[in-house]
Short mmCIF file of C-alpha atoms and ligand atoms in Angstrom, two decimals:
data_model
loop_
_atom_site.label_atom_id
_atom_site.label_comp_id
_atom_site.label_asym_id
_atom_site.label_seq_id
_atom_site.Cartn_x
_atom_site.Cartn_y
_atom_site.Cartn_z
CA UNK A 1 -44.79 -31.35 41.78
CA UNK A 2 -43.17 -28.05 42.77
CA UNK A 3 -44.21 -27.17 46.44
CA UNK A 4 -42.40 -23.85 46.49
CA UNK A 5 -44.13 -21.10 44.89
CA UNK A 6 -43.52 -17.83 46.76
CA UNK A 7 -41.38 -15.11 45.27
CA UNK A 8 -39.91 -12.46 47.87
CA UNK A 9 -38.77 -8.99 46.28
CA UNK A 10 -36.58 -6.95 48.56
CA UNK A 11 -34.56 -3.89 48.23
CA UNK A 12 -30.92 -3.99 48.83
CA UNK A 13 -29.87 -0.52 49.84
CA UNK A 14 -32.14 2.43 51.05
CA UNK A 15 -35.28 1.96 49.15
CA UNK A 16 -36.51 3.19 45.80
CA UNK A 17 -34.59 0.60 43.85
CA UNK A 18 -37.66 -0.45 41.79
CA UNK A 19 -39.28 -3.12 43.92
CA UNK A 20 -42.83 -2.18 42.70
CA UNK A 21 -41.79 -2.72 39.09
CA UNK A 22 -39.98 -5.95 39.84
CA UNK A 23 -42.82 -7.50 41.83
CA UNK A 24 -45.33 -6.32 39.17
CA UNK A 25 -43.09 -8.07 36.56
CA UNK A 26 -43.19 -11.20 38.48
CA UNK A 27 -46.88 -11.03 39.20
CA UNK A 28 -47.67 -11.87 35.43
CA UNK A 29 -48.25 -15.48 36.53
CA UNK A 30 -49.18 -15.00 40.09
CA UNK A 31 -52.60 -15.57 41.90
CA UNK A 32 -51.74 -13.21 44.76
CA UNK A 33 -49.47 -10.29 45.33
CA UNK A 34 -48.71 -9.10 48.88
CA UNK A 35 -47.61 -5.92 50.77
CA UNK A 36 -46.49 -7.15 54.20
CA UNK A 37 -44.29 -4.34 55.71
CA UNK A 38 -44.19 -0.62 56.14
CA UNK A 39 -46.91 1.63 54.98
CA UNK A 40 -47.42 4.48 52.74
CA UNK A 41 -43.83 5.61 53.38
CA UNK A 42 -43.13 3.40 50.28
CA UNK A 43 -43.66 4.86 46.86
CA UNK A 44 -43.76 2.22 44.13
CA UNK A 45 -44.10 3.27 40.54
CA UNK A 46 -45.32 1.03 37.88
CA UNK A 47 -45.53 1.87 34.19
CA UNK A 48 -47.69 -0.55 32.25
CA UNK A 49 -49.01 -0.25 28.84
CA UNK A 50 -48.11 3.29 28.66
CA UNK A 51 -49.85 4.20 31.94
CA UNK A 52 -47.95 5.14 35.14
CA UNK A 53 -49.34 4.14 38.56
CA UNK A 54 -47.77 5.63 41.60
CA UNK A 55 -48.62 3.14 44.59
CA UNK A 56 -48.17 3.59 48.25
CA UNK A 57 -49.97 0.81 49.88
CA UNK A 58 -51.62 -1.50 47.53
CA UNK A 59 -49.27 -4.04 45.75
CA UNK A 60 -49.13 -3.17 42.06
CA UNK A 61 -50.34 -6.59 41.11
CA UNK A 62 -53.87 -5.04 41.53
CA UNK A 63 -53.43 -3.71 38.08
CA UNK A 64 -53.68 -7.08 36.62
CA UNK A 65 -57.23 -8.56 36.09
CA UNK A 66 -56.90 -11.96 37.91
CA UNK A 67 -54.66 -11.31 40.84
CA UNK A 68 -55.74 -10.98 44.34
CA UNK A 69 -53.73 -8.10 46.27
CA UNK A 70 -53.38 -8.46 49.99
CA UNK A 71 -52.48 -5.99 52.59
CA UNK A 72 -50.92 -8.22 55.31
CA UNK A 73 -50.86 -7.99 59.07
CA UNK A 74 -47.41 -6.43 59.11
CA UNK A 75 -48.35 -3.28 57.15
CA UNK A 76 -49.43 -0.10 58.78
CA UNK A 77 -52.43 1.36 56.98
CA UNK A 78 -53.49 5.03 56.78
CA UNK A 79 -57.09 4.69 55.96
CA UNK A 80 -57.30 7.99 54.10
CA UNK A 81 -54.43 7.16 51.84
CA UNK A 82 -55.74 3.72 51.16
CA UNK A 83 -59.29 5.22 50.14
CA UNK A 84 -57.51 7.68 47.85
CA UNK A 85 -55.51 4.93 46.22
CA UNK A 86 -58.60 2.86 45.64
CA UNK A 87 -60.26 5.81 44.07
CA UNK A 88 -57.15 6.64 42.04
CA UNK A 89 -57.14 2.92 40.75
CA UNK A 90 -60.98 2.92 39.91
CA UNK A 91 -60.57 6.23 37.97
CA UNK A 92 -57.73 4.43 35.93
CA UNK A 93 -60.51 1.71 35.04
CA UNK A 94 -59.29 -0.87 37.62
CA UNK A 95 -62.10 -2.73 39.27
CA UNK A 96 -61.72 -2.99 43.01
CA UNK A 97 -63.84 -5.63 44.51
CA UNK A 98 -63.32 -7.98 47.59
CA UNK A 99 -61.99 -10.70 45.24
CA UNK A 100 -59.30 -8.25 44.01
CA UNK A 101 -58.37 -6.61 47.38
CA UNK A 102 -58.05 -8.03 50.93
CA UNK A 103 -56.91 -6.26 53.90
CA UNK A 104 -55.90 -8.12 57.11
CA UNK A 105 -57.92 -7.35 59.96
CA UNK A 106 -54.83 -7.53 62.09
CA UNK A 107 -53.02 -4.82 59.99
CA UNK A 108 -52.46 -1.78 62.41
CA UNK A 109 -53.88 1.77 61.37
CA UNK A 110 -51.99 5.05 61.10
CA UNK A 111 -54.10 7.64 62.78
CA UNK A 112 -53.69 11.36 62.35
CA UNK A 113 -51.91 11.69 65.80
CA UNK A 114 -49.15 9.45 64.70
CA UNK A 115 -48.39 11.80 61.89
CA UNK A 116 -48.14 14.66 64.55
CA UNK A 117 -45.88 12.37 66.81
CA UNK A 118 -43.68 11.62 63.86
CA UNK A 119 -43.06 15.27 63.42
CA UNK A 120 -42.79 16.06 67.12
CA UNK A 121 -40.21 13.50 67.44
CA UNK A 122 -38.21 14.79 64.55
CA UNK A 123 -38.41 18.31 66.19
CA UNK A 124 -37.15 17.14 69.61
CA UNK A 125 -34.31 15.25 67.76
CA UNK A 126 -33.10 18.39 66.24
CA UNK A 127 -29.85 17.76 64.18
CA UNK A 128 -30.07 13.99 65.07
CA UNK A 129 -33.58 13.72 63.30
CA UNK A 130 -33.96 10.72 60.81
CA UNK A 131 -35.49 12.55 57.99
CA UNK A 132 -38.60 10.25 58.18
CA UNK A 133 -41.26 10.56 55.47
CA UNK A 134 -43.56 12.10 58.18
CA UNK A 135 -46.25 9.58 57.41
CA UNK A 136 -46.60 8.59 61.02
CA UNK A 137 -44.93 5.05 60.30
CA UNK A 138 -42.79 4.98 63.53
CA UNK A 139 -45.31 6.06 66.05
CA UNK A 140 -47.82 3.61 64.74
CA UNK A 141 -45.37 0.77 65.03
CA UNK A 142 -44.54 1.88 68.49
CA UNK A 143 -48.30 1.97 69.51
CA UNK A 144 -48.45 -1.60 67.96
CA UNK A 145 -45.38 -2.72 69.94
CA UNK A 146 -46.98 -1.00 73.13
CA UNK A 147 -50.03 -2.91 72.44
CA UNK A 148 -52.33 0.20 72.26
CA UNK A 149 -52.54 0.13 68.43
CA UNK A 150 -55.99 0.30 66.52
CA UNK A 151 -56.32 -2.41 64.00
CA UNK A 152 -58.29 -2.81 60.71
CA UNK A 153 -60.59 -5.33 62.65
CA UNK A 154 -61.52 -2.56 65.07
CA UNK A 155 -63.19 -0.78 62.03
CA UNK A 156 -65.80 -3.63 62.23
CA UNK A 157 -66.69 -3.04 65.81
CA UNK A 158 -69.61 -0.83 67.34
CA UNK A 159 -68.91 2.91 67.69
CA UNK A 160 -68.61 2.66 71.48
CA UNK A 161 -66.10 0.12 71.48
CA UNK A 162 -63.73 1.90 68.96
CA UNK A 163 -64.19 4.87 71.27
CA UNK A 164 -62.86 3.09 74.28
CA UNK A 165 -59.77 1.70 72.32
CA UNK A 166 -58.99 5.16 70.96
CA UNK A 167 -59.45 6.62 74.15
CA UNK A 168 -56.87 4.39 75.82
CA UNK A 169 -54.48 4.95 72.82
CA UNK A 170 -54.30 8.75 73.04
CA UNK A 171 -54.01 9.23 76.79
CA UNK A 172 -50.29 9.11 76.81
CA UNK A 173 -49.80 11.01 73.49
CA UNK A 174 -51.81 13.84 74.71
CA UNK A 175 -49.77 14.39 77.90
CA UNK A 176 -46.78 14.81 75.38
CA UNK A 177 -48.72 17.06 72.85
CA UNK A 178 -49.71 19.36 75.80
CA UNK A 179 -46.07 19.41 77.17
CA UNK A 180 -44.22 20.28 74.12
CA UNK A 181 -44.62 23.95 72.80
CA UNK A 182 -46.09 24.10 69.47
CA UNK A 183 -47.77 20.95 69.58
CA UNK A 184 -50.79 21.99 71.90
CA UNK A 185 -53.12 22.18 68.88
CA UNK A 186 -52.29 18.30 68.10
CA UNK A 187 -54.11 17.22 71.45
CA UNK A 188 -56.30 14.40 70.28
CA UNK A 189 -60.17 14.50 70.60
CA UNK A 190 -61.12 10.74 70.56
CA UNK A 191 -64.43 11.54 69.35
CA UNK A 192 -62.90 13.28 65.99
CA UNK A 193 -60.91 10.24 65.41
CA UNK A 194 -63.65 7.72 65.88
CA UNK A 195 -65.99 9.74 63.61
CA UNK A 196 -63.20 9.43 60.92
CA UNK A 197 -62.75 5.90 61.58
CA UNK A 198 -66.66 5.11 61.40
CA UNK A 199 -66.71 7.17 58.11
CA UNK A 200 -63.63 5.36 56.63
CA UNK A 201 -65.17 1.96 57.64
CA UNK A 202 -67.96 2.28 55.49
CA UNK A 203 -65.68 2.13 52.29
CA UNK A 204 -63.17 -0.36 53.75
CA UNK A 205 -65.07 -2.76 55.54
CA UNK A 206 -65.90 -5.19 52.80
CA UNK A 207 -62.24 -5.61 52.31
CA UNK A 208 -61.28 -6.55 55.84
CA UNK A 209 -60.75 -10.19 56.42
CA UNK A 210 -58.85 -13.02 57.88
CA UNK A 211 -56.02 -13.04 55.29
CA UNK A 212 -54.39 -16.22 56.87
CA UNK A 213 -57.11 -18.36 55.38
CA UNK A 214 -56.66 -17.04 51.87
CA UNK A 215 -52.64 -17.56 52.17
CA UNK A 216 -53.02 -21.16 53.52
CA UNK A 217 -55.25 -22.04 50.75
CA UNK A 218 -53.17 -20.62 48.14
CA UNK A 219 -49.95 -22.48 49.66
CA UNK A 220 -51.68 -25.63 49.76
CA UNK A 221 -52.86 -25.24 46.09
CA UNK A 222 -49.35 -24.23 45.11
CA UNK A 223 -50.73 -20.96 43.63
CA UNK A 224 -47.76 -18.51 42.88
CA UNK A 225 -47.41 -15.80 45.49
CA UNK A 226 -45.42 -12.66 44.97
CA UNK A 227 -44.49 -10.40 48.07
CA UNK A 228 -43.66 -6.79 47.20
CA UNK A 229 -41.28 -5.88 49.92
CA UNK A 230 -40.99 -2.29 50.94
CA UNK A 231 -38.01 -0.24 52.26
CA UNK A 232 -34.72 -1.97 52.28
CA UNK A 233 -31.92 -3.91 53.97
CA UNK A 234 -30.09 -0.68 55.16
CA UNK A 235 -33.34 0.82 56.49
CA UNK A 236 -34.04 -2.31 58.36
CA UNK A 237 -34.59 -1.82 62.13
CA UNK A 238 -32.29 -4.73 63.10
CA UNK A 239 -29.80 -4.90 60.30
CA UNK A 240 -29.69 -1.48 58.93
CA UNK A 241 -28.17 1.76 59.81
CA UNK A 242 -29.81 2.22 63.35
CA UNK A 243 -31.11 4.77 64.19
CA UNK A 244 -31.34 6.05 60.66
CA UNK A 245 -33.78 3.43 59.77
CA UNK A 246 -37.44 2.79 59.43
CA UNK A 247 -39.42 0.94 62.13
CA UNK A 248 -40.15 -2.21 60.67
CA UNK A 249 -38.24 -5.31 59.27
CA UNK A 250 -37.92 -5.13 55.68
CA UNK A 251 -35.33 -7.93 55.43
CA UNK A 252 -36.64 -11.21 53.73
CA UNK A 253 -37.54 -12.84 56.91
CA UNK A 254 -39.53 -9.86 58.26
CA UNK A 255 -41.25 -9.56 54.93
CA UNK A 256 -42.37 -13.14 55.06
CA UNK A 257 -43.30 -12.83 58.84
CA UNK A 258 -45.31 -9.64 57.93
CA UNK A 259 -47.79 -11.68 55.89
CA UNK A 260 -47.43 -15.03 57.72
CA UNK A 261 -45.56 -17.45 55.35
CA UNK A 262 -42.98 -19.74 56.57
CA UNK A 263 -39.60 -19.94 54.64
CA UNK A 264 -40.09 -23.27 53.50
CA UNK A 265 -42.52 -22.00 50.80
CA UNK A 266 -40.07 -19.65 49.25
CA UNK A 267 -38.95 -20.36 45.68
CA UNK A 268 -36.91 -17.35 45.16
CA UNK A 269 -35.76 -14.23 46.68
CA UNK A 270 -34.99 -11.28 44.33
CA UNK A 271 -32.90 -8.50 45.58
CA UNK A 272 -33.64 -5.29 43.75
CA UNK A 273 -30.88 -2.62 43.28
CA UNK A 274 -30.34 0.31 41.04
CA UNK A 275 -27.11 0.66 39.03
CA UNK A 276 -26.17 3.31 41.23
CA UNK A 277 -27.30 4.17 44.85
CA UNK A 278 -29.82 6.71 46.44
CA UNK A 279 -30.86 7.60 49.82
CA UNK A 280 -33.52 9.83 51.23
CA UNK A 281 -33.31 11.03 54.77
CA UNK A 282 -30.15 10.95 57.03
CA UNK A 283 -27.66 8.29 57.75
CA UNK A 284 -24.58 6.81 56.37
CA UNK A 285 -23.88 6.50 52.52
CA UNK A 286 -20.24 5.74 51.92
CA UNK A 287 -20.42 6.02 48.18
CA UNK A 288 -22.40 9.28 48.15
CA UNK A 289 -21.44 12.04 45.70
CA UNK A 290 -22.48 15.11 47.34
CA UNK A 291 -21.26 17.12 44.48
CA UNK A 292 -21.97 17.69 40.80
CA UNK A 293 -21.55 13.96 40.07
CA UNK A 294 -24.43 13.35 42.49
CA UNK A 295 -26.39 16.11 40.89
CA UNK A 296 -26.03 14.62 37.45
CA UNK A 297 -27.04 11.13 38.74
CA UNK A 298 -30.21 12.70 40.37
CA UNK A 299 -31.10 14.42 37.11
CA UNK A 300 -30.50 11.54 34.74
CA UNK A 301 -32.14 8.99 37.10
CA UNK A 302 -35.10 11.43 38.08
CA UNK A 303 -34.15 10.86 41.73
CA UNK A 304 -36.86 12.74 43.59
CA UNK A 305 -39.28 10.95 46.28
CA UNK A 306 -42.45 9.51 44.95
CA UNK A 307 -43.80 9.86 48.43
CA UNK A 308 -42.41 13.29 49.58
CA UNK A 309 -40.95 14.71 46.46
CA UNK A 310 -37.68 15.10 48.38
CA UNK A 311 -34.51 15.31 46.18
CA UNK A 312 -32.67 11.98 46.88
CA UNK A 313 -28.88 11.83 47.85
CA UNK A 314 -27.15 10.07 45.07
CA UNK A 315 -23.80 8.19 44.59
CA UNK A 316 -22.18 4.93 43.00
CA UNK A 317 -23.39 1.34 43.28
CA UNK A 318 -22.11 -0.12 46.59
CA UNK A 319 -21.36 -3.92 45.95
CA UNK A 320 -20.04 -4.40 49.52
CA UNK A 321 -23.77 -3.82 50.61
CA UNK A 322 -25.06 -6.23 48.02
CA UNK A 323 -22.58 -8.90 49.05
CA UNK A 324 -23.85 -8.48 52.62
CA UNK A 325 -27.42 -8.40 51.68
CA UNK A 326 -26.76 -11.77 49.87
CA UNK A 327 -26.42 -13.63 53.26
CA UNK A 328 -28.55 -11.41 55.53
CA UNK A 329 -31.44 -11.31 53.12
CA UNK A 330 -30.89 -14.68 51.51
CA UNK A 331 -30.99 -13.47 47.99
CA UNK A 332 -30.87 -15.80 44.96
CA UNK A 333 -30.70 -13.25 42.13
CA UNK A 334 -30.35 -9.59 41.48
CA UNK A 335 -32.72 -7.46 39.59
CA UNK A 336 -30.60 -4.56 38.39
CA UNK A 337 -32.51 -1.29 37.40
CA UNK A 338 -31.33 1.81 35.53
CA UNK A 339 -28.90 0.02 33.48
CA UNK A 340 -29.67 2.72 30.77
CA UNK A 341 -29.35 5.54 33.20
CA UNK A 342 -25.98 4.49 34.47
CA UNK A 343 -24.87 4.31 30.93
CA UNK A 344 -25.93 7.86 30.19
CA UNK A 345 -24.32 8.86 33.57
CA UNK A 346 -20.92 7.53 32.06
CA UNK A 347 -21.51 9.27 28.88
CA UNK A 348 -21.94 12.41 30.63
CA UNK A 349 -19.22 12.17 33.26
CA UNK A 350 -16.79 9.94 31.38
CA UNK A 351 -16.78 7.04 33.66
CA UNK A 352 -18.82 4.87 35.75
CA UNK A 353 -17.75 3.50 39.14
CA UNK A 354 -18.65 0.60 41.26
CA UNK A 355 -17.66 0.33 44.85
CA UNK A 356 -15.96 -3.14 45.34
CA UNK A 357 -14.50 -2.82 48.90
CA UNK A 358 -13.85 -0.17 51.52
CA UNK A 359 -10.68 1.02 53.32
CA UNK A 360 -11.30 1.11 57.02
CA UNK A 361 -8.79 1.34 59.96
CA UNK A 362 -5.99 0.76 57.39
CA UNK A 363 -7.45 -2.49 56.12
CA UNK A 364 -9.27 -3.30 53.00
CA UNK A 365 -12.59 -4.80 54.07
CA UNK A 366 -15.59 -6.33 52.11
CA UNK A 367 -18.24 -6.17 55.17
CA UNK A 368 -20.16 -3.15 56.40
CA UNK A 369 -18.51 -1.89 59.63
CA UNK A 370 -21.17 -1.13 62.06
CA UNK A 371 -19.10 0.36 64.63
CA UNK A 372 -18.16 3.71 62.93
CA UNK A 373 -19.92 5.70 65.70
CA UNK A 374 -17.18 4.12 67.94
CA UNK A 375 -14.25 4.42 65.79
CA UNK A 376 -15.35 7.84 64.32
CA UNK A 377 -13.79 6.75 61.01
CA UNK A 378 -15.84 6.70 57.90
CA UNK A 379 -14.87 3.77 55.50
CA UNK A 380 -13.55 4.91 52.23
CA UNK A 381 -14.91 3.28 48.96
CA UNK A 382 -12.40 1.46 46.88
CA UNK A 383 -13.73 1.55 43.31
CA UNK A 384 -13.45 -0.24 39.91
CA UNK A 385 -13.99 2.26 36.93
CA UNK A 386 -15.27 1.81 33.64
CA UNK A 387 -14.23 4.48 31.18
CA UNK A 388 -17.09 6.17 29.11
CA UNK A 389 -20.68 5.09 29.24
CA UNK A 390 -23.19 3.50 26.75
CA UNK A 391 -26.57 3.67 25.23
CA UNK A 392 -29.07 0.87 25.68
CA UNK A 393 -31.10 0.21 22.48
CA UNK A 394 -34.78 0.70 23.89
CA UNK A 395 -35.77 -2.10 21.69
CA UNK A 396 -33.22 -4.60 23.00
CA UNK A 397 -34.79 -8.03 23.93
CA UNK A 398 -31.89 -9.98 25.44
CA UNK A 399 -28.57 -9.73 27.22
CA UNK A 400 -26.80 -10.28 23.96
CA UNK A 401 -28.29 -7.11 22.61
CA UNK A 402 -26.53 -4.93 25.36
CA UNK A 403 -23.54 -2.89 24.63
CA UNK A 404 -20.18 -4.41 25.86
CA UNK A 405 -19.51 -1.86 28.45
CA UNK A 406 -22.87 -2.51 29.99
CA UNK A 407 -22.07 -6.05 30.16
CA UNK A 408 -18.83 -5.33 31.52
CA UNK A 409 -20.82 -3.32 34.27
CA UNK A 410 -23.10 -6.24 35.04
CA UNK A 411 -19.99 -8.73 35.36
CA UNK A 412 -18.45 -6.43 37.82
CA UNK A 413 -21.71 -6.31 39.85
CA UNK A 414 -21.84 -10.16 39.72
CA UNK A 415 -18.06 -10.55 40.65
CA UNK A 416 -18.27 -8.49 43.69
CA UNK A 417 -21.64 -9.00 44.89
CA UNK A 418 -21.45 -12.71 44.45
CA UNK A 419 -24.98 -12.66 43.00
CA UNK A 420 -26.21 -13.49 39.54
CA UNK A 421 -27.99 -10.58 37.68
CA UNK A 422 -30.97 -12.26 36.34
CA UNK A 423 -33.39 -9.35 35.63
CA UNK A 424 -32.34 -6.13 34.06
CA UNK A 425 -34.31 -2.87 33.86
CA UNK A 426 -33.29 -0.58 31.10
CA UNK A 427 -36.35 1.85 31.13
CA UNK A 428 -39.49 2.81 33.13
CA UNK A 429 -41.76 0.67 31.58
CA UNK A 430 -42.57 -2.97 32.57
CA UNK A 431 -41.79 -3.99 29.14
CA UNK A 432 -38.24 -2.72 29.45
CA UNK A 433 -37.01 -5.83 31.37
CA UNK A 434 -34.43 -8.42 30.23
CA UNK A 435 -34.55 -11.88 31.94
CA UNK A 436 -31.33 -13.90 31.44
P1 LIG B 1 -39.78 2.27 49.30
O1 LIG B 1 -40.66 0.96 49.46
C1 LIG B 1 -36.82 5.31 50.54
C2 LIG B 1 -36.66 6.25 54.69
C3 LIG B 1 -37.04 7.67 55.06
C4 LIG B 1 -36.17 7.96 56.42
C5 LIG B 1 -36.26 6.54 57.04
C6 LIG B 1 -37.42 6.44 58.19
O2 LIG B 1 -40.34 3.24 48.19
O3 LIG B 1 -38.29 1.76 48.93
P2 LIG B 1 -40.05 6.39 57.95
O4 LIG B 1 -40.95 7.47 57.38
O5 LIG B 1 -40.19 5.09 57.49
O6 LIG B 1 -39.95 6.42 59.47
O7 LIG B 1 -38.69 6.99 57.56
O8 LIG B 1 -36.75 5.61 55.96
N1 LIG B 1 -37.64 5.51 53.92
C7 LIG B 1 -37.60 5.33 52.65
N2 LIG B 1 -36.66 5.66 51.63
N3 LIG B 1 -37.91 4.52 50.00
C8 LIG B 1 -38.81 3.90 50.76
O9 LIG B 1 -39.72 3.06 50.70
C9 LIG B 1 -38.70 4.37 52.33
N4 LIG B 1 -39.51 4.13 53.36
C10 LIG B 1 -38.81 4.80 54.44
O10 LIG B 1 -36.72 8.43 54.05
O11 LIG B 1 -34.83 8.07 55.97
MG1 LIG B 2 -39.69 5.12 47.88
#
């Protein structure tokens, strides 16, 4: 009997690769879907049976009838956002009951002052700002690490006990808010926070449980679990472009740790990538086209943030990053999205490029140099080019149905990433997926 039934979905570049869609696709025969890292800095769009769902916290598998969605201990939860998301799903006709949604009591909460702190830190950093989503992610994780965070379990406590925890948590922050000009009005009144928590607890308390019990049982029964990773390899706090990263560990191990599943249960790790690259916020992006080519990619790929609406920086697919993600993230297969879009880009621009190596310090390299701040040299991408573009037939069912140039593109990606492309997305809808 197969004793590994966990699928992990992770992002290979800087997010927005289509992880939500890949996880939803994989969840068709799953019992449980999980979000285990990040918070509502994620924006995962799913199009299913003609309906579009823009998700930020709850894993997309919630849309399916017999799947339990879990928000794991590694997630930071903004309770206002979660309540809005539950409401949105209910309005879309999805039943949200405790046998459909479970929130780990150990998940930490994002509170309004975390969003103010996020803003404040960006202001203090000036030109060195990260370009965060402003959702309070970093400050919430910082409070967690400082062991003054407020957890979902705290929502189940009597009011005076919540008050004591919040009072302790905001003491240091209030000193900072008082000291920085323009932020005086952000000084936190613990009572207001507690009132909000007590109010939100009324809606959420039925979902707050010990998710470990559910996960252990599912692993013992060999039920399929899909983990919908958030953020991506280059945004990882340890392995990404520090300091231009998020505050969690969206690599595969971090994603597993965020729910509490040991690696021995993993059946497959799917790395999700687009057929081009995009990045929101600041930080290195060697294949960026900060010009009319980037504008064309943005327009054809609809590259505007689901979470913030910000226009994304756009450029060519970077296979050096994919190659490095293969080992750091332990990826088995790639899911390559936007194969239709890159074909359109080729038709518009006259060519499609794939970065296969960098030139750096007068050498050709196929690893990510993490010392560029020391050398002050930016690696120059080396490309392979396919002339022209292609059109993917929206009715296509298999790899064989794809145009020759689209196949050539996929072969290039496989050659230079060292990874098999097993899933191909050629449209926004869940059904626009080829499995090889
Ligand atoms: P999904 O799951 C794209 C980026 C932000 C910023 C940096 C730090 O949809 O792929 P944060 O608010 O996390 O402190 O911001 O990380 N970022 C994302 N970019 N997709 C995401 O998630 C992201 N989550 C964080 O833009 O550069
Ligand atoms: Mg996103």
